[in-house]
Amino acid sequence: GDLPQELLLSLYESIKTEPFKIPEDDGNDLMHTFFNPDKEGWLWKQGGRYKSWKRRWFILNDNCLYYFEYTTDKEPRGIIPLENISVRAASDRQR
C-alpha cells in the first residue's frame, strides 16, 4: 500500500529542514562504511539550492547512498537514505 500524502509531506519536510549529520568520531566508523561498498562511481546530481548539475562520487552501502565532491574526501557532502525505496520502469521518460 501507498502511504498517506500527509505522512509523506511530513517526512519530506522533516528531512528537508533537518539534514542528516554524521556523528563526530575518530573517523574509523566512516572508513569502515566506505572501505568495501556495494557499488561506487561517478554520477551527475542536481544541486538543491542552485539547479545546476554537478559530477559527484557516489558510494552505495547498507541502503544508503553517500555522495562526495572528490574520491579523496573523507566525509560525504550528503547522504540519501534508501530504506523502503523501490524503483520501477516508467513509460513516460519525462516523469
GROMACS .gro file of C-alpha atoms in nm:
model
   95
    1GLY     CA    1   0.000   0.000   0.000
    2ASP     CA    2   0.062   0.359  -0.053
    3LEU     CA    3   0.134   0.588   0.239
    4PRO     CA    4  -0.099   0.881   0.306
    5GLN     CA    5   0.010   1.203   0.134
    6GLU     CA    6   0.011   1.392   0.466
    7LEU     CA    7   0.264   1.147   0.612
    8LEU     CA    8   0.486   1.169   0.305
    9LEU     CA    9   0.480   1.550   0.312
   10SER     CA   10   0.560   1.549   0.684
   11LEU     CA   11   0.856   1.315   0.633
   12TYR     CA   12   0.982   1.519   0.339
   13GLU     CA   13   0.965   1.845   0.534
   14SER     CA   14   1.144   1.696   0.836
   15ILE     CA   15   1.427   1.567   0.615
   16LYS     CA   16   1.445   1.897   0.428
   17THR     CA   17   1.465   2.112   0.743
   18GLU     CA   18   1.688   1.879   0.948
   19PRO     CA   19   1.953   1.728   0.719
   20PHE     CA   20   2.128   1.407   0.816
   21LYS     CA   21   2.451   1.462   1.007
   22ILE     CA   22   2.734   1.225   1.070
   23PRO     CA   23   2.820   1.195   1.440
   24GLU     CA   24   3.157   1.329   1.546
   25ASP     CA   25   3.406   1.048   1.595
   26ASP     CA   26   3.761   0.949   1.511
   27GLY     CA   27   3.666   0.863   1.152
   28ASN     CA   28   3.721   0.487   1.181
   29ASP     CA   29   3.349   0.407   1.153
   30LEU     CA   30   3.323   0.610   0.831
   31MET     CA   31   3.630   0.447   0.682
   32HIS     CA   32   3.477   0.105   0.752
   33THR     CA   33   3.150   0.215   0.588
   34PHE     CA   34   3.323   0.331   0.269
   35PHE     CA   35   3.600   0.068   0.256
   36ASN     CA   36   3.405  -0.212   0.085
   37PRO     CA   37   3.093  -0.055  -0.072
   38ASP     CA   38   2.819  -0.241  -0.259
   39LYS     CA   39   2.871  -0.005  -0.556
   40GLU     CA   40   3.064   0.316  -0.624
   41GLY     CA   41   3.116   0.553  -0.913
   42TRP     CA   42   3.063   0.894  -1.069
   43LEU     CA   43   2.707   1.022  -1.122
   44TRP     CA   44   2.553   1.359  -1.203
   45LYS     CA   45   2.348   1.521  -0.925
   46GLN     CA   46   2.130   1.829  -0.948
   47GLY     CA   47   2.202   2.084  -0.677
   48GLY     CA   48   1.943   2.168  -0.413
   49ARG     CA   49   1.992   2.544  -0.397
   50TYR     CA   50   2.126   2.607  -0.747
   51LYS     CA   51   1.970   2.376  -1.004
   52SER     CA   52   2.292   2.312  -1.195
   53TRP     CA   53   2.421   1.959  -1.250
   54LYS     CA   54   2.741   1.859  -1.070
   55ARG     CA   55   2.952   1.547  -1.107
   56ARG     CA   56   2.977   1.368  -0.773
   57TRP     CA   57   3.138   1.047  -0.646
   58PHE     CA   58   2.869   0.816  -0.506
   59ILE     CA   59   2.904   0.520  -0.272
   60LEU     CA   60   2.616   0.278  -0.214
   61ASN     CA   61   2.639   0.083   0.112
   62ASP     CA   62   2.382  -0.060   0.354
   63ASN     CA   63   2.075   0.106   0.196
   64CYS     CA   64   2.239   0.450   0.197
   65LEU     CA   65   2.375   0.647  -0.095
   66TYR     CA   66   2.662   0.877   0.007
   67TYR     CA   67   2.798   1.143  -0.226
   68PHE     CA   68   3.127   1.329  -0.229
   69GLU     CA   69   3.278   1.610  -0.432
   70TYR     CA   70   3.603   1.414  -0.481
   71THR     CA   71   3.704   1.048  -0.439
   72THR     CA   72   3.960   1.157  -0.179
   73ASP     CA   73   3.707   1.331   0.051
   74LYS     CA   74   3.691   1.179   0.400
   75GLU     CA   75   3.330   1.284   0.475
   76PRO     CA   76   3.032   1.284   0.238
   77ARG     CA   77   2.869   1.608   0.125
   78GLY     CA   78   2.535   1.434   0.163
   79ILE     CA   79   2.355   1.113   0.248
   80ILE     CA   80   2.046   0.978   0.075
   81PRO     CA   81   1.871   0.704   0.277
   82LEU     CA   82   1.722   0.431   0.057
   83GLU     CA   83   1.529   0.236   0.320
   84ASN     CA   84   1.190   0.118   0.187
   85ILE     CA   85   1.256   0.269  -0.157
   86SER     CA   86   1.153   0.091  -0.475
   87VAL     CA   87   1.234   0.159  -0.839
   88ARG     CA   88   1.005   0.088  -1.130
   89ALA     CA   89   1.015   0.148  -1.503
   90ALA     CA   90   0.817   0.447  -1.628
   91SER     CA   91   0.661   0.458  -1.972
   92ASP     CA   92   0.687   0.839  -1.991
   93ARG     CA   93   1.054   0.942  -1.997
   94GLN     CA   94   0.963   1.296  -1.882
   95ARG     CA   95   0.843   1.172  -1.540
   0.00000   0.00000   0.00000
